[in-house]
Amino acid sequence: MRRALALAAAVLAGAPLAAAARPAPRVLLPDLVQRPPAKLVVLPLDEDDGTTHYLLAFSSRVENLGLGPLIVHGVRRSIATPTLTATQLVRVSGGATRTRNVPLQIRYVEEQTHRHFHVLHFETYELRNAAGALVLPDHKTGFCLTDDYRSRTRSAGKTAPQPVFTDQCARDEPDALSVTEGIAVGWGDLYLPILEGQSFDVTGLPEGRYTMVHRVNATRALAERSYANDVAATELTLSIPDGGGTPRLAVGRSCAAARCS
Ligand SMILES: [Zn+2]
């Protein structure tokens, strides 16, 4: 009886009935790791209408420390469709690849520094006040995933000896019908301050303590080994000088969580 129950449990859990001689293929999932916001700086931006805006600029970084690469593939039937349908390609031990449909969108973006295909909402940025309330959301048009630097942290899998995803997301090819982007094992995707979307407009914000929160894969659209390391934050204090002008910035602690204290 106990054996029958165990067998039923194994069947329910999807375990094979007979032990096969070959080991089951191992799914080599990526593991995206969000690094804390860095390189924070407040910059004045003079507008054409004579007003000055103050931008809190920052860099963002996501590393893949998983067993396999993150591969996002977008495809469309014709250029009449602006949005590409996205799939995630997951490597399996032995060399095979599995395809997962993912509810992410990929679009061509036409901007000064961009002119290529972006994965929308790969990362999200938030500025929260001391009470934890959302003060400013991000305004980024998406991400071109590439291998920008080698991570200093050991990966679960074998670090790719060379960058793999380097083609800049079909730059200057607005009529492309497909695009492949990703992050290889042991590599990181970096966005520097001042690039499109890498800032918050903090003009008129009250002085005080804030937390900048970066999240990767916030909707868990992409399959990965762990979702526990997908958020990171940096604390900061803004103070307004007497007589106004560029807010003063003091950068506090960074942590691998949505709140540092
Ligand atoms: Zn871009």
mmCIF file of N, CA and C in Angstrom, residues 144-238:
data_model
loop_
_atom_site.group_PDB
_atom_site.id
_atom_site.type_symbol
_atom_site.label_atom_id
_atom_site.label_comp_id
_atom_site.label_asym_id
_atom_site.label_seq_id
_atom_site.Cartn_x
_atom_site.Cartn_y
_atom_site.Cartn_z
ATOM 1 N N CYS A 144 18.488 46.784 -24.868
ATOM 2 C CA CYS A 144 19.190 45.938 -25.823
ATOM 3 C C CYS A 144 20.149 45.087 -25.008
ATOM 4 N N LEU A 145 19.838 43.811 -24.873
ATOM 5 C CA LEU A 145 20.627 42.942 -23.995
ATOM 6 C C LEU A 145 21.911 42.525 -24.699
ATOM 7 N N THR A 146 23.041 42.791 -24.050
ATOM 8 C CA THR A 146 24.339 42.430 -24.635
ATOM 9 C C THR A 146 25.312 42.045 -23.520
ATOM 10 N N ASP A 147 26.368 41.368 -23.908
ATOM 11 C CA ASP A 147 27.441 41.018 -22.975
ATOM 12 C C ASP A 147 28.415 42.189 -22.911
ATOM 13 N N ASP A 148 28.296 43.012 -21.867
ATOM 14 C CA ASP A 148 29.119 44.220 -21.778
ATOM 15 C C ASP A 148 30.376 44.021 -20.934
ATOM 16 N N TYR A 149 30.299 43.180 -19.930
ATOM 17 C CA TYR A 149 31.466 42.982 -19.061
ATOM 18 C C TYR A 149 31.367 41.594 -18.429
ATOM 19 N N ARG A 150 32.515 41.111 -17.978
ATOM 20 C CA ARG A 150 32.563 39.798 -17.331
ATOM 21 C C ARG A 150 32.290 39.981 -15.832
ATOM 22 N N SER A 151 31.396 39.189 -15.285
ATOM 23 C CA SER A 151 31.053 39.301 -13.862
ATOM 24 C C SER A 151 32.226 38.862 -12.996
ATOM 25 N N ARG A 152 32.318 39.476 -11.807
ATOM 26 C CA ARG A 152 33.357 39.054 -10.851
ATOM 27 C C ARG A 152 32.857 37.933 -9.950
ATOM 28 N N THR A 153 31.576 37.624 -10.069
ATOM 29 C CA THR A 153 30.996 36.590 -9.219
ATOM 30 C C THR A 153 30.960 35.277 -9.992
ATOM 31 N N ARG A 154 31.204 34.191 -9.262
ATOM 32 C CA ARG A 154 31.214 32.879 -9.888
ATOM 33 C C ARG A 154 29.802 32.489 -10.325
ATOM 34 N N SER A 155 29.688 31.908 -11.482
ATOM 35 C CA SER A 155 28.388 31.476 -11.997
ATOM 36 C C SER A 155 28.136 30.027 -11.612
ATOM 37 N N ALA A 156 26.861 29.622 -11.667
ATOM 38 C CA ALA A 156 26.520 28.210 -11.443
ATOM 39 C C ALA A 156 27.062 27.360 -12.593
ATOM 40 N N GLY A 157 27.041 27.926 -13.786
ATOM 41 C CA GLY A 157 27.532 27.215 -14.971
ATOM 42 C C GLY A 157 28.918 27.688 -15.358
ATOM 43 N N LYS A 158 29.288 27.351 -16.571
ATOM 44 C CA LYS A 158 30.619 27.697 -17.048
ATOM 45 C C LYS A 158 30.571 29.062 -17.730
ATOM 46 N N THR A 159 31.386 29.976 -17.221
ATOM 47 C CA THR A 159 31.428 31.314 -17.795
ATOM 48 C C THR A 159 31.887 31.258 -19.249
ATOM 49 N N ALA A 160 31.164 31.963 -20.106
ATOM 50 C CA ALA A 160 31.578 32.005 -21.515
ATOM 51 C C ALA A 160 32.926 32.722 -21.605
ATOM 52 N N PRO A 161 33.908 32.123 -22.287
ATOM 53 C CA PRO A 161 35.246 32.738 -22.318
ATOM 54 C C PRO A 161 35.258 34.076 -23.048
ATOM 55 N N GLN A 162 34.354 34.248 -23.990
ATOM 56 C CA GLN A 162 34.266 35.499 -24.752
ATOM 57 C C GLN A 162 32.820 35.975 -24.731
ATOM 58 N N PRO A 163 32.609 37.280 -24.910
ATOM 59 C CA PRO A 163 31.217 37.743 -25.024
ATOM 60 C C PRO A 163 30.536 37.082 -26.220
ATOM 61 N N VAL A 164 29.262 36.748 -26.056
ATOM 62 C CA VAL A 164 28.506 36.054 -27.101
ATOM 63 C C VAL A 164 27.517 37.003 -27.782
ATOM 64 N N PHE A 165 26.819 37.790 -26.967
ATOM 65 C CA PHE A 165 25.776 38.665 -27.497
ATOM 66 C C PHE A 165 26.363 40.061 -27.683
ATOM 67 N N THR A 166 26.798 40.325 -28.892
ATOM 68 C CA THR A 166 27.551 41.566 -29.148
ATOM 69 C C THR A 166 27.034 42.311 -30.377
ATOM 70 N N ASP A 167 25.922 41.853 -30.974
ATOM 71 C CA ASP A 167 25.569 42.423 -32.275
ATOM 72 C C ASP A 167 24.711 43.686 -32.195
ATOM 73 N N GLN A 168 24.502 44.223 -30.975
ATOM 74 C CA GLN A 168 23.807 45.505 -30.817
ATOM 75 C C GLN A 168 22.360 45.476 -31.308
ATOM 76 N N CYS A 169 21.730 44.297 -31.241
ATOM 77 C CA CYS A 169 20.272 44.217 -31.377
ATOM 78 C C CYS A 169 19.768 44.762 -32.711
ATOM 79 N N ALA A 170 20.397 44.331 -33.778
ATOM 80 C CA ALA A 170 19.993 44.716 -35.148
ATOM 81 C C ALA A 170 19.981 46.238 -35.311
ATOM 82 N N ARG A 171 21.082 46.860 -34.937
ATOM 83 C CA ARG A 171 21.202 48.313 -35.062
ATOM 84 C C ARG A 171 21.052 48.741 -36.522
ATOM 85 N N ASP A 172 20.283 49.809 -36.703
ATOM 86 C CA ASP A 172 20.040 50.379 -38.041
ATOM 87 C C ASP A 172 19.364 49.410 -38.999
ATOM 88 N N GLU A 173 18.654 48.440 -38.437
ATOM 89 C CA GLU A 173 17.894 47.500 -39.285
ATOM 90 C C GLU A 173 16.428 47.508 -38.857
ATOM 91 N N PRO A 174 15.745 48.647 -39.043
ATOM 92 C CA PRO A 174 14.351 48.726 -38.562
ATOM 93 C C PRO A 174 13.421 47.729 -39.241
ATOM 94 N N ASP A 175 13.812 47.206 -40.408
ATOM 95 C CA ASP A 175 12.951 46.268 -41.131
ATOM 96 C C ASP A 175 13.264 44.807 -40.814
ATOM 97 N N ALA A 176 14.140 44.581 -39.860
ATOM 98 C CA ALA A 176 14.465 43.186 -39.516
ATOM 99 C C ALA A 176 13.205 42.456 -39.064
ATOM 100 N N LEU A 177 13.094 41.201 -39.433
ATOM 101 C CA LEU A 177 11.934 40.393 -39.043
ATOM 102 C C LEU A 177 12.226 39.544 -37.810
ATOM 103 N N SER A 178 13.482 39.461 -37.436
ATOM 104 C CA SER A 178 13.807 38.725 -36.219
ATOM 105 C C SER A 178 15.062 39.322 -35.594
ATOM 106 N N VAL A 179 15.177 39.125 -34.299
ATOM 107 C CA VAL A 179 16.346 39.615 -33.570
ATOM 108 C C VAL A 179 16.593 38.676 -32.395
ATOM 109 N N THR A 180 17.853 38.491 -32.062
ATOM 110 C CA THR A 180 18.206 37.674 -30.904
ATOM 111 C C THR A 180 19.082 38.500 -29.977
ATOM 112 N N GLU A 181 18.690 38.545 -28.703
ATOM 113 C CA GLU A 181 19.457 39.281 -27.704
ATOM 114 C C GLU A 181 19.686 38.359 -26.514
ATOM 115 N N GLY A 182 20.625 38.702 -25.650
ATOM 116 C CA GLY A 182 20.798 37.862 -24.480
ATOM 117 C C GLY A 182 21.992 38.236 -23.642
ATOM 118 N N ILE A 183 22.213 37.422 -22.617
ATOM 119 C CA ILE A 183 23.363 37.590 -21.725
ATOM 120 C C ILE A 183 23.952 36.191 -21.507
ATOM 121 N N ALA A 184 25.222 36.042 -21.856
ATOM 122 C CA ALA A 184 25.884 34.741 -21.706
ATOM 123 C C ALA A 184 26.178 34.468 -20.226
ATOM 124 N N VAL A 185 26.456 33.228 -19.919
ATOM 125 C CA VAL A 185 26.786 32.852 -18.543
ATOM 126 C C VAL A 185 28.053 33.585 -18.101
ATOM 127 N N GLY A 186 27.962 34.241 -16.942
ATOM 128 C CA GLY A 186 29.128 34.926 -16.389
ATOM 129 C C GLY A 186 29.335 36.332 -16.916
ATOM 130 N N TRP A 187 28.382 36.842 -17.694
ATOM 131 C CA TRP A 187 28.522 38.178 -18.265
ATOM 132 C C TRP A 187 27.426 39.101 -17.756
ATOM 133 N N GLY A 188 27.673 40.413 -17.935
ATOM 134 C CA GLY A 188 26.746 41.415 -17.426
ATOM 135 C C GLY A 188 26.332 42.397 -18.499
ATOM 136 N N ASP A 189 25.125 42.911 -18.322
ATOM 137 C CA ASP A 189 24.509 43.892 -19.232
ATOM 138 C C ASP A 189 24.482 45.220 -18.478
ATOM 139 N N LEU A 190 25.152 46.219 -19.035
ATOM 140 C CA LEU A 190 25.373 47.488 -18.320
ATOM 141 C C LEU A 190 24.733 48.647 -19.066
ATOM 142 N N TYR A 191 24.092 49.563 -18.308
ATOM 143 C CA TYR A 191 23.540 50.803 -18.879
ATOM 144 C C TYR A 191 24.096 51.965 -18.077
ATOM 145 N N LEU A 192 24.829 52.824 -18.765
ATOM 146 C CA LEU A 192 25.503 53.932 -18.088
ATOM 147 C C LEU A 192 24.541 55.086 -17.834
ATOM 148 N N PRO A 193 24.879 55.960 -16.853
ATOM 149 C CA PRO A 193 24.045 57.137 -16.616
ATOM 150 C C PRO A 193 23.982 58.001 -17.877
ATOM 151 N N ILE A 194 22.937 58.783 -17.965
ATOM 152 C CA ILE A 194 22.734 59.742 -19.063
ATOM 153 C C ILE A 194 22.211 59.066 -20.328
ATOM 154 N N LEU A 195 22.437 57.775 -20.480
ATOM 155 C CA LEU A 195 21.780 57.101 -21.604
ATOM 156 C C LEU A 195 20.279 57.295 -21.445
ATOM 157 N N GLU A 196 19.569 57.118 -22.521
ATOM 158 C CA GLU A 196 18.116 57.265 -22.514
ATOM 159 C C GLU A 196 17.498 56.464 -21.350
ATOM 160 N N GLY A 197 16.690 57.145 -20.551
ATOM 161 C CA GLY A 197 15.955 56.448 -19.494
ATOM 162 C C GLY A 197 16.750 56.175 -18.237
ATOM 163 N N GLN A 198 18.056 56.529 -18.234
ATOM 164 C CA GLN A 198 18.893 56.219 -17.055
ATOM 165 C C GLN A 198 18.919 57.396 -16.083
ATOM 166 N N SER A 199 17.761 57.985 -15.824
ATOM 167 C CA SER A 199 17.691 59.097 -14.874
ATOM 168 C C SER A 199 16.246 59.286 -14.428
ATOM 169 N N PHE A 200 16.112 59.923 -13.269
ATOM 170 C CA PHE A 200 14.817 60.405 -12.784
ATOM 171 C C PHE A 200 14.855 61.916 -12.786
ATOM 172 N N ASP A 201 13.762 62.556 -13.154
ATOM 173 C CA ASP A 201 13.664 64.008 -13.070
ATOM 174 C C ASP A 201 13.220 64.351 -11.639
ATOM 175 N N VAL A 202 14.160 64.819 -10.827
ATOM 176 C CA VAL A 202 13.865 65.075 -9.409
ATOM 177 C C VAL A 202 13.558 66.545 -9.146
ATOM 178 N N THR A 203 13.318 67.297 -10.232
ATOM 179 C CA THR A 203 12.966 68.707 -10.088
ATOM 180 C C THR A 203 11.748 68.848 -9.172
ATOM 181 N N GLY A 204 11.887 69.662 -8.127
ATOM 182 C CA GLY A 204 10.750 69.938 -7.260
ATOM 183 C C GLY A 204 10.466 68.881 -6.207
ATOM 184 N N LEU A 205 11.234 67.809 -6.181
ATOM 185 C CA LEU A 205 11.024 66.796 -5.134
ATOM 186 C C LEU A 205 11.438 67.365 -3.792
ATOM 187 N N PRO A 206 10.690 67.082 -2.733
ATOM 188 C CA PRO A 206 11.115 67.559 -1.409
ATOM 189 C C PRO A 206 12.432 66.917 -0.984
ATOM 190 N N GLU A 207 13.227 67.647 -0.207
ATOM 191 C CA GLU A 207 14.474 67.034 0.245
ATOM 192 C C GLU A 207 14.165 65.945 1.254
ATOM 193 N N GLY A 208 15.101 65.019 1.385
ATOM 194 C CA GLY A 208 14.883 63.911 2.305
ATOM 195 C C GLY A 208 15.552 62.645 1.802
ATOM 196 N N ARG A 209 15.220 61.560 2.484
ATOM 197 C CA ARG A 209 15.816 60.266 2.127
ATOM 198 C C ARG A 209 14.952 59.550 1.098
ATOM 199 N N TYR A 210 15.634 58.902 0.166
ATOM 200 C CA TYR A 210 14.950 58.140 -0.880
ATOM 201 C C TYR A 210 15.674 56.810 -1.076
ATOM 202 N N THR A 211 14.978 55.889 -1.704
ATOM 203 C CA THR A 211 15.604 54.632 -2.103
ATOM 204 C C THR A 211 15.355 54.421 -3.588
ATOM 205 N N MET A 212 16.440 54.185 -4.329
ATOM 206 C CA MET A 212 16.294 53.827 -5.735
ATOM 207 C C MET A 212 16.306 52.305 -5.832
ATOM 208 N N VAL A 213 15.286 51.766 -6.476
ATOM 209 C CA VAL A 213 15.128 50.315 -6.558
ATOM 210 C C VAL A 213 15.204 49.892 -8.030
ATOM 211 N N HIS A 214 16.037 48.923 -8.315
ATOM 212 C CA HIS A 214 16.106 48.337 -9.658
ATOM 213 C C HIS A 214 15.651 46.886 -9.578
ATOM 214 N N ARG A 215 14.787 46.522 -10.520
ATOM 215 C CA ARG A 215 14.317 45.136 -10.579
ATOM 216 C C ARG A 215 14.531 44.597 -11.981
ATOM 217 N N VAL A 216 14.978 43.360 -12.068
ATOM 218 C CA VAL A 216 15.041 42.687 -13.369
ATOM 219 C C VAL A 216 13.954 41.611 -13.381
ATOM 220 N N ASN A 217 13.375 41.397 -14.559
ATOM 221 C CA ASN A 217 12.394 40.324 -14.718
ATOM 222 C C ASN A 217 11.302 40.420 -13.660
ATOM 223 N N ALA A 218 10.808 41.649 -13.447
ATOM 224 C CA ALA A 218 9.872 41.895 -12.343
ATOM 225 C C ALA A 218 8.585 41.087 -12.493
ATOM 226 N N THR A 219 8.166 40.832 -13.727
ATOM 227 C CA THR A 219 6.930 40.069 -13.934
ATOM 228 C C THR A 219 7.199 38.564 -14.046
ATOM 229 N N ARG A 220 8.466 38.196 -13.898
ATOM 230 C CA ARG A 220 8.882 36.781 -14.005
ATOM 231 C C ARG A 220 8.504 36.168 -15.349
ATOM 232 N N ALA A 221 8.520 36.999 -16.369
ATOM 233 C CA ALA A 221 8.225 36.501 -17.719
ATOM 234 C C ALA A 221 9.295 35.509 -18.160
ATOM 235 N N LEU A 222 10.535 35.752 -17.764
ATOM 236 C CA LEU A 222 11.645 34.905 -18.176
ATOM 237 C C LEU A 222 11.884 33.830 -17.126
ATOM 238 N N ALA A 223 12.077 32.586 -17.597
ATOM 239 C CA ALA A 223 12.382 31.499 -16.669
ATOM 240 C C ALA A 223 13.836 31.618 -16.233
ATOM 241 N N GLU A 224 14.084 31.523 -14.950
ATOM 242 C CA GLU A 224 15.445 31.542 -14.433
ATOM 243 C C GLU A 224 15.512 30.695 -13.176
ATOM 244 N N ARG A 225 16.726 30.427 -12.712
ATOM 245 C CA ARG A 225 16.919 29.520 -11.582
ATOM 246 C C ARG A 225 16.356 30.093 -10.294
ATOM 247 N N SER A 226 16.495 31.398 -10.095
ATOM 248 C CA SER A 226 16.043 32.007 -8.846
ATOM 249 C C SER A 226 15.508 33.404 -9.125
ATOM 250 N N TYR A 227 14.404 33.722 -8.483
ATOM 251 C CA TYR A 227 13.858 35.076 -8.589
ATOM 252 C C TYR A 227 14.223 35.897 -7.341
ATOM 253 N N ALA A 228 14.955 35.274 -6.414
ATOM 254 C CA ALA A 228 15.234 35.940 -5.136
ATOM 255 C C ALA A 228 16.283 37.042 -5.272
ATOM 256 N N ASN A 229 17.057 37.003 -6.370
ATOM 257 C CA ASN A 229 18.135 37.988 -6.531
ATOM 258 C C ASN A 229 17.821 38.978 -7.655
ATOM 259 N N ASP A 230 16.546 39.227 -7.857
ATOM 260 C CA ASP A 230 16.127 40.075 -8.975
ATOM 261 C C ASP A 230 15.854 41.523 -8.575
ATOM 262 N N VAL A 231 16.172 41.884 -7.353
ATOM 263 C CA VAL A 231 15.941 43.266 -6.922
ATOM 264 C C VAL A 231 17.148 43.747 -6.132
ATOM 265 N N ALA A 232 17.470 45.026 -6.283
ATOM 266 C CA ALA A 232 18.568 45.626 -5.532
ATOM 267 C C ALA A 232 18.266 47.117 -5.379
ATOM 268 N N ALA A 233 18.841 47.731 -4.370
ATOM 269 C CA ALA A 233 18.499 49.124 -4.080
ATOM 270 C C ALA A 233 19.712 49.898 -3.593
ATOM 271 N N THR A 234 19.636 51.214 -3.743
ATOM 272 C CA THR A 234 20.636 52.120 -3.189
ATOM 273 C C THR A 234 19.906 53.273 -2.508
ATOM 274 N N GLU A 235 20.318 53.581 -1.274
ATOM 275 C CA GLU A 235 19.713 54.687 -0.534
ATOM 276 C C GLU A 235 20.407 55.978 -0.895
ATOM 277 N N LEU A 236 19.675 57.067 -0.809
ATOM 278 C CA LEU A 236 20.258 58.372 -1.106
ATOM 279 C C LEU A 236 19.492 59.452 -0.363
ATOM 280 N N THR A 237 20.158 60.573 -0.174
ATOM 281 C CA THR A 237 19.516 61.739 0.441
ATOM 282 C C THR A 237 19.677 62.916 -0.498
ATOM 283 N N LEU A 238 18.580 63.618 -0.731
ATOM 284 C CA LEU A 238 18.604 64.842 -1.533
ATOM 285 C C LEU A 238 18.395 66.022 -0.599
#
